[in-house]
mmCIF file with all atom_site columns, C-alpha atoms in Angstrom:
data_model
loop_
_atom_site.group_PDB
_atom_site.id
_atom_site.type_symbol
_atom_site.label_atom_id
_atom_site.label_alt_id
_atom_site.label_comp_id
_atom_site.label_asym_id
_atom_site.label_entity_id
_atom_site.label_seq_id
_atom_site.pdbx_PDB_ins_code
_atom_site.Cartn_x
_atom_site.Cartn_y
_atom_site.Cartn_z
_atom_site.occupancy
_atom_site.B_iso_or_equiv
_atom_site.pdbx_formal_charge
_atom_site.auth_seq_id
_atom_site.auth_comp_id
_atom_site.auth_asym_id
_atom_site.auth_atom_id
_atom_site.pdbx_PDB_model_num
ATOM 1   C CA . UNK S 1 1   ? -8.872  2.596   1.058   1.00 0.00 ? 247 UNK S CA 1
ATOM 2   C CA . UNK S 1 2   ? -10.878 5.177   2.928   1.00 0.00 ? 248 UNK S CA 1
ATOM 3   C CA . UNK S 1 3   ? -11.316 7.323   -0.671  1.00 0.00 ? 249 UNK S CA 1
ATOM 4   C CA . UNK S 1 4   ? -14.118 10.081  -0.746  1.00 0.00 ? 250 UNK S CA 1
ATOM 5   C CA . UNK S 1 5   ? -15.967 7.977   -3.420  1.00 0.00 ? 251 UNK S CA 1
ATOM 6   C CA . UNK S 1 6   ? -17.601 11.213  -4.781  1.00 0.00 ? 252 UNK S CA 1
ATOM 7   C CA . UNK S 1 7   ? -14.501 13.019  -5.243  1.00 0.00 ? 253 UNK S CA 1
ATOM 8   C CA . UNK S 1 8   ? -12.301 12.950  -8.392  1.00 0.00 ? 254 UNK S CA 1
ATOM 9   C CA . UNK S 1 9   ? -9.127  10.736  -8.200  1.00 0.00 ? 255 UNK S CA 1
ATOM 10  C CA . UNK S 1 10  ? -6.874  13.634  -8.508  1.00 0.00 ? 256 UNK S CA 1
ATOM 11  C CA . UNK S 1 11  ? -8.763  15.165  -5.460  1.00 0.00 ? 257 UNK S CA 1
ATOM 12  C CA . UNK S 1 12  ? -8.698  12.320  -3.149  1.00 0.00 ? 258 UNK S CA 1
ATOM 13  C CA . UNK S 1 13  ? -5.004  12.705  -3.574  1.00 0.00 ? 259 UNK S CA 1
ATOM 14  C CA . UNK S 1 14  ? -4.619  16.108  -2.979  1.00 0.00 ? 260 UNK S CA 1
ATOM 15  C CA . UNK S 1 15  ? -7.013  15.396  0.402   1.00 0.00 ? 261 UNK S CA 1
ATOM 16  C CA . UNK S 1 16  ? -3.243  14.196  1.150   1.00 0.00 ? 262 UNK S CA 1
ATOM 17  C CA . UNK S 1 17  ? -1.352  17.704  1.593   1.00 0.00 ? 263 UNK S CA 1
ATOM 18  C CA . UNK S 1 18  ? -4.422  18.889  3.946   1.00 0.00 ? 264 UNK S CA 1
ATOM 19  C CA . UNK S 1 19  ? -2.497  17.874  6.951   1.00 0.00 ? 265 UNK S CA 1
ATOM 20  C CA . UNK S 1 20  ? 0.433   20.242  5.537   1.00 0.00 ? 266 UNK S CA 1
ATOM 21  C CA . UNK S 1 21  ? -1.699  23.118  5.311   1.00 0.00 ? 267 UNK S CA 1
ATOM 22  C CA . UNK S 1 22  ? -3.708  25.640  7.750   1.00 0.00 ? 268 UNK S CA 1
ATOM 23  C CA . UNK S 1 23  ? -7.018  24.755  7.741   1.00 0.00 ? 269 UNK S CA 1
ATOM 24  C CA . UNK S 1 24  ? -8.227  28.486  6.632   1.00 0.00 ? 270 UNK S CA 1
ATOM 25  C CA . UNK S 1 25  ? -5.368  28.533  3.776   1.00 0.00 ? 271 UNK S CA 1
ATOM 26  C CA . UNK S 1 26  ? -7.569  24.255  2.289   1.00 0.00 ? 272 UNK S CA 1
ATOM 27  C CA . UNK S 1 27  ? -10.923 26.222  2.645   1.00 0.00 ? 273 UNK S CA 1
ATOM 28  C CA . UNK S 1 28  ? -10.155 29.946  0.726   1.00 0.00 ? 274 UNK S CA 1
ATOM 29  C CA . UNK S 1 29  ? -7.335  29.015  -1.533  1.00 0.00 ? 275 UNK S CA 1
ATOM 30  C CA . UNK S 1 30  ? -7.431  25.154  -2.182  1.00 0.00 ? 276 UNK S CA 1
ATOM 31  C CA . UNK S 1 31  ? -4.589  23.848  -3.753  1.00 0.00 ? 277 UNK S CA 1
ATOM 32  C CA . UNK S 1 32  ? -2.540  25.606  -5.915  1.00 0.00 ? 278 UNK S CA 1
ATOM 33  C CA . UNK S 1 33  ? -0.558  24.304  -9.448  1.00 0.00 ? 279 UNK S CA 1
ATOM 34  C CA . UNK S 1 34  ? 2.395   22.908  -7.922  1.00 0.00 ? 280 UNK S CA 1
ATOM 35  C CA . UNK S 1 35  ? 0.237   20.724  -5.643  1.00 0.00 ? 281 UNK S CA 1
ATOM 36  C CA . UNK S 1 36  ? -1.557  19.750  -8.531  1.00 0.00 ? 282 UNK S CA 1
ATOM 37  C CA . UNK S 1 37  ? 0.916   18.924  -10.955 1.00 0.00 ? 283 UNK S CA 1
ATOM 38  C CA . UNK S 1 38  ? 2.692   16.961  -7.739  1.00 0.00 ? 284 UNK S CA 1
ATOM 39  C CA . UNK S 1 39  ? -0.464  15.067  -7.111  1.00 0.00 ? 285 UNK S CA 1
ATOM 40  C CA . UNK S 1 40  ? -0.806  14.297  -11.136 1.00 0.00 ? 286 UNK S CA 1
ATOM 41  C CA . UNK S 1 41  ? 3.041   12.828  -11.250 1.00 0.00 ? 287 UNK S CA 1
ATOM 42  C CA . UNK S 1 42  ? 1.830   10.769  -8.132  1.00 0.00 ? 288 UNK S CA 1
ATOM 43  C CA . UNK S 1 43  ? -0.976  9.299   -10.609 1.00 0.00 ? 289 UNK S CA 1
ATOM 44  C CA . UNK S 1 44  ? 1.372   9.010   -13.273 1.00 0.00 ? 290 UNK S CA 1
ATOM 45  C CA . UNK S 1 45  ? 4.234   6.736   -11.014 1.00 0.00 ? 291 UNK S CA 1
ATOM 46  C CA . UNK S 1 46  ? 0.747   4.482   -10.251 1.00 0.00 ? 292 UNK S CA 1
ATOM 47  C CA . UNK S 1 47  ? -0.622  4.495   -13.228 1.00 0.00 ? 293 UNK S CA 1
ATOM 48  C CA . UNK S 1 48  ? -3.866  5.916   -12.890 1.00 0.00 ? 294 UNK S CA 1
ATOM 49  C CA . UNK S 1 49  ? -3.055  9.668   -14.522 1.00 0.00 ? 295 UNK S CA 1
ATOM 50  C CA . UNK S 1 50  ? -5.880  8.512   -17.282 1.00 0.00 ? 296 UNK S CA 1
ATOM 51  C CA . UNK S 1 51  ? -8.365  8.216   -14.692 1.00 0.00 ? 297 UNK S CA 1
ATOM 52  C CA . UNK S 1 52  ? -7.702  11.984  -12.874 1.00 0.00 ? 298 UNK S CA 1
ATOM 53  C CA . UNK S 1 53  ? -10.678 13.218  -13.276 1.00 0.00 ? 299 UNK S CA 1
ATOM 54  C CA . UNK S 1 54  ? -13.254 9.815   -12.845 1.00 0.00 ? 300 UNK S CA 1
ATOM 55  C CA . UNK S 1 55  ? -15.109 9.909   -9.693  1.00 0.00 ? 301 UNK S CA 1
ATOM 56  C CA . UNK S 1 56  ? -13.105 7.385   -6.988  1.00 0.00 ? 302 UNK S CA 1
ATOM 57  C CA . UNK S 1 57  ? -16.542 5.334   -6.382  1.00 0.00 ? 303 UNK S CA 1
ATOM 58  C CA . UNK S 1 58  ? -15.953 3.899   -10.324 1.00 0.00 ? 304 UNK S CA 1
ATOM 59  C CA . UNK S 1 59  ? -12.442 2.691   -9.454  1.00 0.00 ? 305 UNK S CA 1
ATOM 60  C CA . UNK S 1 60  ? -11.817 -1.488  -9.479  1.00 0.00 ? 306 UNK S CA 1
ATOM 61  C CA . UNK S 1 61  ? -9.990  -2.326  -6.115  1.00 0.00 ? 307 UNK S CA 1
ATOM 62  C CA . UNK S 1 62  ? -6.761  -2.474  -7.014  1.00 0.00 ? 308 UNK S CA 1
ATOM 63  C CA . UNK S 1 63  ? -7.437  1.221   -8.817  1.00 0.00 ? 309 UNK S CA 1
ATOM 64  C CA . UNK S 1 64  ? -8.550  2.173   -5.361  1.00 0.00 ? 310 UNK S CA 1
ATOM 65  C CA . UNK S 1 65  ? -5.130  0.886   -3.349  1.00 0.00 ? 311 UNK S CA 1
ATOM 66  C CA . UNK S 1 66  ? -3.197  2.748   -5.807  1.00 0.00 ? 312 UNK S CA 1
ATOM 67  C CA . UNK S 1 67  ? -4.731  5.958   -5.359  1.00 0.00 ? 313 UNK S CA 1
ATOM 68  C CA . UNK S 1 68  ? -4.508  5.354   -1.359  1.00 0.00 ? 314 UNK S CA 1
ATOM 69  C CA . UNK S 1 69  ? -0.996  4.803   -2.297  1.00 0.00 ? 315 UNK S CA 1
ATOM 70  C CA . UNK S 1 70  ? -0.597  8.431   -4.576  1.00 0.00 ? 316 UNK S CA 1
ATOM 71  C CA . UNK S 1 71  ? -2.570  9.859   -1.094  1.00 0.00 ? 317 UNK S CA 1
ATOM 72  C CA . UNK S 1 72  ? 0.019   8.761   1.115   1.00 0.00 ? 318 UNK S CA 1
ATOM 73  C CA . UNK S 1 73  ? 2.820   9.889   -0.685  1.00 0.00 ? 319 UNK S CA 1
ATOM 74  C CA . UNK S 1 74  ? 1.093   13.223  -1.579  1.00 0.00 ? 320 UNK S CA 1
ATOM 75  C CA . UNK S 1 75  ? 1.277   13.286  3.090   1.00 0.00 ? 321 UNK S CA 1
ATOM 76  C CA . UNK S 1 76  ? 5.262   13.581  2.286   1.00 0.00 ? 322 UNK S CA 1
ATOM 77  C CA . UNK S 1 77  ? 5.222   10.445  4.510   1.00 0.00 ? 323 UNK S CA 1
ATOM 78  C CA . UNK S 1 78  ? 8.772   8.904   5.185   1.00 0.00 ? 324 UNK S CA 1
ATOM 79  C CA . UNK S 1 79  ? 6.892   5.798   6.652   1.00 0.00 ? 325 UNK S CA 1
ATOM 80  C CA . UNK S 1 80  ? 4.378   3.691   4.686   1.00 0.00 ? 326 UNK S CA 1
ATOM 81  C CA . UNK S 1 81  ? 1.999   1.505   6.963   1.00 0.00 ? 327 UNK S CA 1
ATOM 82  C CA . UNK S 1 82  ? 0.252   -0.942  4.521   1.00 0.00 ? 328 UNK S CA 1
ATOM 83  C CA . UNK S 1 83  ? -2.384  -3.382  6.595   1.00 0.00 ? 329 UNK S CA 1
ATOM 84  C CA . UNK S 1 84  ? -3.222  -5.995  4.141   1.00 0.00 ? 330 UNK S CA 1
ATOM 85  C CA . UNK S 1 85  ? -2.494  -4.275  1.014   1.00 0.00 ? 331 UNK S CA 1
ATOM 86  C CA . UNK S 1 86  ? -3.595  -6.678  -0.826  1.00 0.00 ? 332 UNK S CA 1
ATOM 87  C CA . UNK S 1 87  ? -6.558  -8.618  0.942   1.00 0.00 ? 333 UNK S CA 1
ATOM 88  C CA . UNK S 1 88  ? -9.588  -8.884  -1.257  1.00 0.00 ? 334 UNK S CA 1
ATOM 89  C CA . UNK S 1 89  ? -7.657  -8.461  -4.638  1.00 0.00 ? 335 UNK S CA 1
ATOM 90  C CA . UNK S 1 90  ? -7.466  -11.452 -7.244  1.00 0.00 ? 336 UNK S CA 1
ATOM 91  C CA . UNK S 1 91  ? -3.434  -12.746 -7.783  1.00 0.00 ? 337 UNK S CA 1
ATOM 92  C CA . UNK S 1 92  ? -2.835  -10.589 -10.982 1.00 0.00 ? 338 UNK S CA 1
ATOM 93  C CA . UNK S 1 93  ? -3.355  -6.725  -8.855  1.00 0.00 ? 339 UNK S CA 1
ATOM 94  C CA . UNK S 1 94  ? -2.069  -8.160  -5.670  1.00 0.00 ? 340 UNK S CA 1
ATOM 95  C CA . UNK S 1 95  ? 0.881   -8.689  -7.629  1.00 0.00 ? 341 UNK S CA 1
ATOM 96  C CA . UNK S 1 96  ? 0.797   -5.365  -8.696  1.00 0.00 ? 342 UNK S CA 1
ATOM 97  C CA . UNK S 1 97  ? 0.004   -3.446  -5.601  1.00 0.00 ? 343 UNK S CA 1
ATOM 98  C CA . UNK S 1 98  ? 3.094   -5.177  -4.090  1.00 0.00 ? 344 UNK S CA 1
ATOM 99  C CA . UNK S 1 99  ? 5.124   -4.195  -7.363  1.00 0.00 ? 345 UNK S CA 1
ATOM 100 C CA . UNK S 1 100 ? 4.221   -0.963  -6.944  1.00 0.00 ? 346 UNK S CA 1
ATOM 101 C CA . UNK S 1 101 ? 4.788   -0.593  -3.363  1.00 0.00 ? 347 UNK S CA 1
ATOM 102 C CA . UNK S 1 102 ? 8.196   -2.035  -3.549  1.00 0.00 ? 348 UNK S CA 1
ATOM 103 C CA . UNK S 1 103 ? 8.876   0.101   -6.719  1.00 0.00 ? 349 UNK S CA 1
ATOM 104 C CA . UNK S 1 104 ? 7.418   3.251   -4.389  1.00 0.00 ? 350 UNK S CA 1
ATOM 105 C CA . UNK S 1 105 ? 9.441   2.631   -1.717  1.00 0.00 ? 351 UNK S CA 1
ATOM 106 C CA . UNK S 1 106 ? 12.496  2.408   -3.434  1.00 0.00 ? 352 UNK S CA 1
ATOM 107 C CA . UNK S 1 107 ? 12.086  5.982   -5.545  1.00 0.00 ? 353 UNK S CA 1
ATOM 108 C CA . UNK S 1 108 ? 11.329  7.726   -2.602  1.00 0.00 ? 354 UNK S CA 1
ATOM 109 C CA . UNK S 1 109 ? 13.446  6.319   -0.083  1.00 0.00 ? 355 UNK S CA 1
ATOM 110 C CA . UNK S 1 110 ? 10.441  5.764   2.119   1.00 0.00 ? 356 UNK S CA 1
ATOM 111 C CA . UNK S 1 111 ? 10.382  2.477   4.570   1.00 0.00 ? 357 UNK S CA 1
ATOM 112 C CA . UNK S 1 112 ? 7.009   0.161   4.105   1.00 0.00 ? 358 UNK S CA 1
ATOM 113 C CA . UNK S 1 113 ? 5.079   -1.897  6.757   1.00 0.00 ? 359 UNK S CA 1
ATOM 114 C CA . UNK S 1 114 ? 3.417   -4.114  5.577   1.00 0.00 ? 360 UNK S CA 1
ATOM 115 C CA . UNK S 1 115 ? 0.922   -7.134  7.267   1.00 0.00 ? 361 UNK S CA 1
ATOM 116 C CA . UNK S 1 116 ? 0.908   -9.966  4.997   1.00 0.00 ? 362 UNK S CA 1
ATOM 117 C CA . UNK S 1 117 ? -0.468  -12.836 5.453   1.00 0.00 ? 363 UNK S CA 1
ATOM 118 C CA . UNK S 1 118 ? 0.944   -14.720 2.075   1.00 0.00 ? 364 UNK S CA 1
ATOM 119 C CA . UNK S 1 119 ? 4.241   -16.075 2.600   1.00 0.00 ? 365 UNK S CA 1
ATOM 120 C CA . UNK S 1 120 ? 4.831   -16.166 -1.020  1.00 0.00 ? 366 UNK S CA 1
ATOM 121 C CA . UNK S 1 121 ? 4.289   -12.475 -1.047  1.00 0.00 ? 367 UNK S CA 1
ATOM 122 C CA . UNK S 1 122 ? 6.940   -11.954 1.736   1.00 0.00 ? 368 UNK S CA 1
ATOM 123 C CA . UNK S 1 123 ? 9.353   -14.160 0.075   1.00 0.00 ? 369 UNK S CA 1
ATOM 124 C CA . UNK S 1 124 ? 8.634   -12.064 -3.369  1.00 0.00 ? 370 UNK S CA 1
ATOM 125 C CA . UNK S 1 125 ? 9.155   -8.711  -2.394  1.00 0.00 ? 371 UNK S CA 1
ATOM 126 C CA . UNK S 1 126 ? 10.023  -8.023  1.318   1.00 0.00 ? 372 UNK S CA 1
ATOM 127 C CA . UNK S 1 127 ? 13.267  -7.715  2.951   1.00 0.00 ? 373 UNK S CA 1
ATOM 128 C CA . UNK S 1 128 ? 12.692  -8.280  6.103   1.00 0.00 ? 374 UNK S CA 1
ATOM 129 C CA . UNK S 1 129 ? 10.174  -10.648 8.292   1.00 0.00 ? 375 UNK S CA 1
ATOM 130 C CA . UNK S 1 130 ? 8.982   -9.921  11.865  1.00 0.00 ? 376 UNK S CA 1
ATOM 131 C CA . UNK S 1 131 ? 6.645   -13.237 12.207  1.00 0.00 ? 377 UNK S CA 1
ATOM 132 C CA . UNK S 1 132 ? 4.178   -12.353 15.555  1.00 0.00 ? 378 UNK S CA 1
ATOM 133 C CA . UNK S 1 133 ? 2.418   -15.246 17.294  1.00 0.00 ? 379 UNK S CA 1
ATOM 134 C CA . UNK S 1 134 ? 0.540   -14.932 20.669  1.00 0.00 ? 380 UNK S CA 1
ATOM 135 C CA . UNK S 1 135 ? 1.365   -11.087 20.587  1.00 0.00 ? 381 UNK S CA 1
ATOM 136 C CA . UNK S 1 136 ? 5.388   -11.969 20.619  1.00 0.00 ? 382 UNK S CA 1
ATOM 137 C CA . UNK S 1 137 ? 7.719   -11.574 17.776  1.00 0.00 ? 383 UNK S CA 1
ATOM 138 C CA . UNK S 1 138 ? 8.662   -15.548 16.963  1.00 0.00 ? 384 UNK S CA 1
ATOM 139 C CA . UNK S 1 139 ? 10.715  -14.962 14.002  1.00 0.00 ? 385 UNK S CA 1
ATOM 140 C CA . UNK S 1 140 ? 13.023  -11.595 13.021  1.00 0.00 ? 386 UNK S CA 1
ATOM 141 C CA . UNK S 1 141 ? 14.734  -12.840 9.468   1.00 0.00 ? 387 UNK S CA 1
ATOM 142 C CA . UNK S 1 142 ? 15.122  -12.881 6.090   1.00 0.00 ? 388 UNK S CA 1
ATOM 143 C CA . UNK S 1 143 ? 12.008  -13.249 3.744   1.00 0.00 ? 389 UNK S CA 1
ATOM 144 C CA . UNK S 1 144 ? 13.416  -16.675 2.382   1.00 0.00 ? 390 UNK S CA 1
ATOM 145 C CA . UNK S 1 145 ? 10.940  -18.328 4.617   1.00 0.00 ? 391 UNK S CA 1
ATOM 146 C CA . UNK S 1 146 ? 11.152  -22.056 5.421   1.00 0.00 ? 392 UNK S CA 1
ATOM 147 C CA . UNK S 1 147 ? 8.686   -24.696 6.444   1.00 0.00 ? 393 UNK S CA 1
ATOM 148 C CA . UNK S 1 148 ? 9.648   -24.659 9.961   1.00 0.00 ? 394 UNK S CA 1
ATOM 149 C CA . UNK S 1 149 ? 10.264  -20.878 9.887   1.00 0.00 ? 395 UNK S CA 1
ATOM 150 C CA . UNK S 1 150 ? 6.106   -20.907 9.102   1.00 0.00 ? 396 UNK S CA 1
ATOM 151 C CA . UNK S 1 151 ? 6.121   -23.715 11.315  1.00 0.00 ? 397 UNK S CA 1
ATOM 152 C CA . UNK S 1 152 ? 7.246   -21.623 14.122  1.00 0.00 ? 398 UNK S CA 1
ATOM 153 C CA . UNK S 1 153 ? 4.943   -18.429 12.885  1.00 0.00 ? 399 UNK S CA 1
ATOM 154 C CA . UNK S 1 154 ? 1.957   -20.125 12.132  1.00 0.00 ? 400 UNK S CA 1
ATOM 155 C CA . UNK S 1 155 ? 2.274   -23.166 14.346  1.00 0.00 ? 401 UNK S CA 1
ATOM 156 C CA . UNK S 1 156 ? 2.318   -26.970 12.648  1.00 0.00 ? 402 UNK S CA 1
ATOM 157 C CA . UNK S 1 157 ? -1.378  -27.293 13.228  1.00 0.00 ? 403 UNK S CA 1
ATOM 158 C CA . UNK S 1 158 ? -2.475  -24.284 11.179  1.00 0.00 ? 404 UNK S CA 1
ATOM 159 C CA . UNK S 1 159 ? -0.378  -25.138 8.272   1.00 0.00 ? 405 UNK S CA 1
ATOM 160 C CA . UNK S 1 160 ? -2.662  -27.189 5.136   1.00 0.00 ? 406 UNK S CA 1
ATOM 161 C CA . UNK S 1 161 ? -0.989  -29.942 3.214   1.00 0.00 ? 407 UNK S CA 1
ATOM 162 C CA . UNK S 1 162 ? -2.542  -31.982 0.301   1.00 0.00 ? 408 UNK S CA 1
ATOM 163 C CA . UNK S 1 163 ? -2.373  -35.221 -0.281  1.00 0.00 ? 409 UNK S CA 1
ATOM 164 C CA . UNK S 1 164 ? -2.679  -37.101 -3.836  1.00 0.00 ? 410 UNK S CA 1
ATOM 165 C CA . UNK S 1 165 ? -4.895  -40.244 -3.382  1.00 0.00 ? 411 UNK S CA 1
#
């Protein structure tokens, strides 16, 4: 998440705009009340505008993504890389980490990449697949992804089947 654990919430977001401003204008001035009340909605679309002023290094993990997520936006981004946005979270906040991202995407007309390594994930909220094996792209579809399509991605001896005895 890469969160300044001893900074509020609110101001590892607004560590967001710091590429958007001259270095001498972050040090003298800081941030001024529009970037503030900009970085507060950004809590608020997350959920997390209850938590502000809580020191980042208290946050669960899925807290943490989201205010990753408020940083990004807060960069004015247009393009949202997401590496495993949801490795290391239990079902219920990887669900909604990818609700949120899809959700995020949509209201600001921002495109998401996203590695995922859960094809019921990509199936859920993606709407397009690039499926890489070896280093080449083996599959460019829909997320409606088949048996053989993770066949192909995955290759047959990767994929784990169960038996009933």
């Amino acid at each position: 998440f890469n969160l300044v654990g001893r900074l509020s919430v609110l101001e590892n977001i607004l560590v967001g705009r710091l590429g958007r401003k001259p270095v001498w204008h972050s040090i003298l001035a800081g941030f001024d009340d529009a970037e503030k009340a900009e970085a507060m909605e950004l809590l608020e679309k997350v959920g997390l505008s209850a938590l502000a002023q809580r020191r980042a290094e208290t946050l669960s993990g899925g807290e943490q993504q989201r205010v990753a997520l408020a940083r990004a936006l807060m960069q004015g981004c247009r393009v949202l890389l997401a590496d495993e946005p949801v490795a290391n979270l239990d079902p219920k906040t990887a669900e909604e980490i990818m609700s949120y991202l899809r959700d995020i995407t949509e209201a600001y007309e921002i495109r998401t990449l996203a590695v995922l390594h859960q094809p019921e994930y990509v199936r859920a909220y993606c709407t397009r697949v690039l499926g890489i094996r070896d280093g080449k792209i083996v599959y460019d579809g829909p997320p409606d992804l088949s048996d053989e399509d993770l066949d192909v991605i995955y290759g047959r001896e990767l994929r784990v089947t169960a038996s009933v005895a």
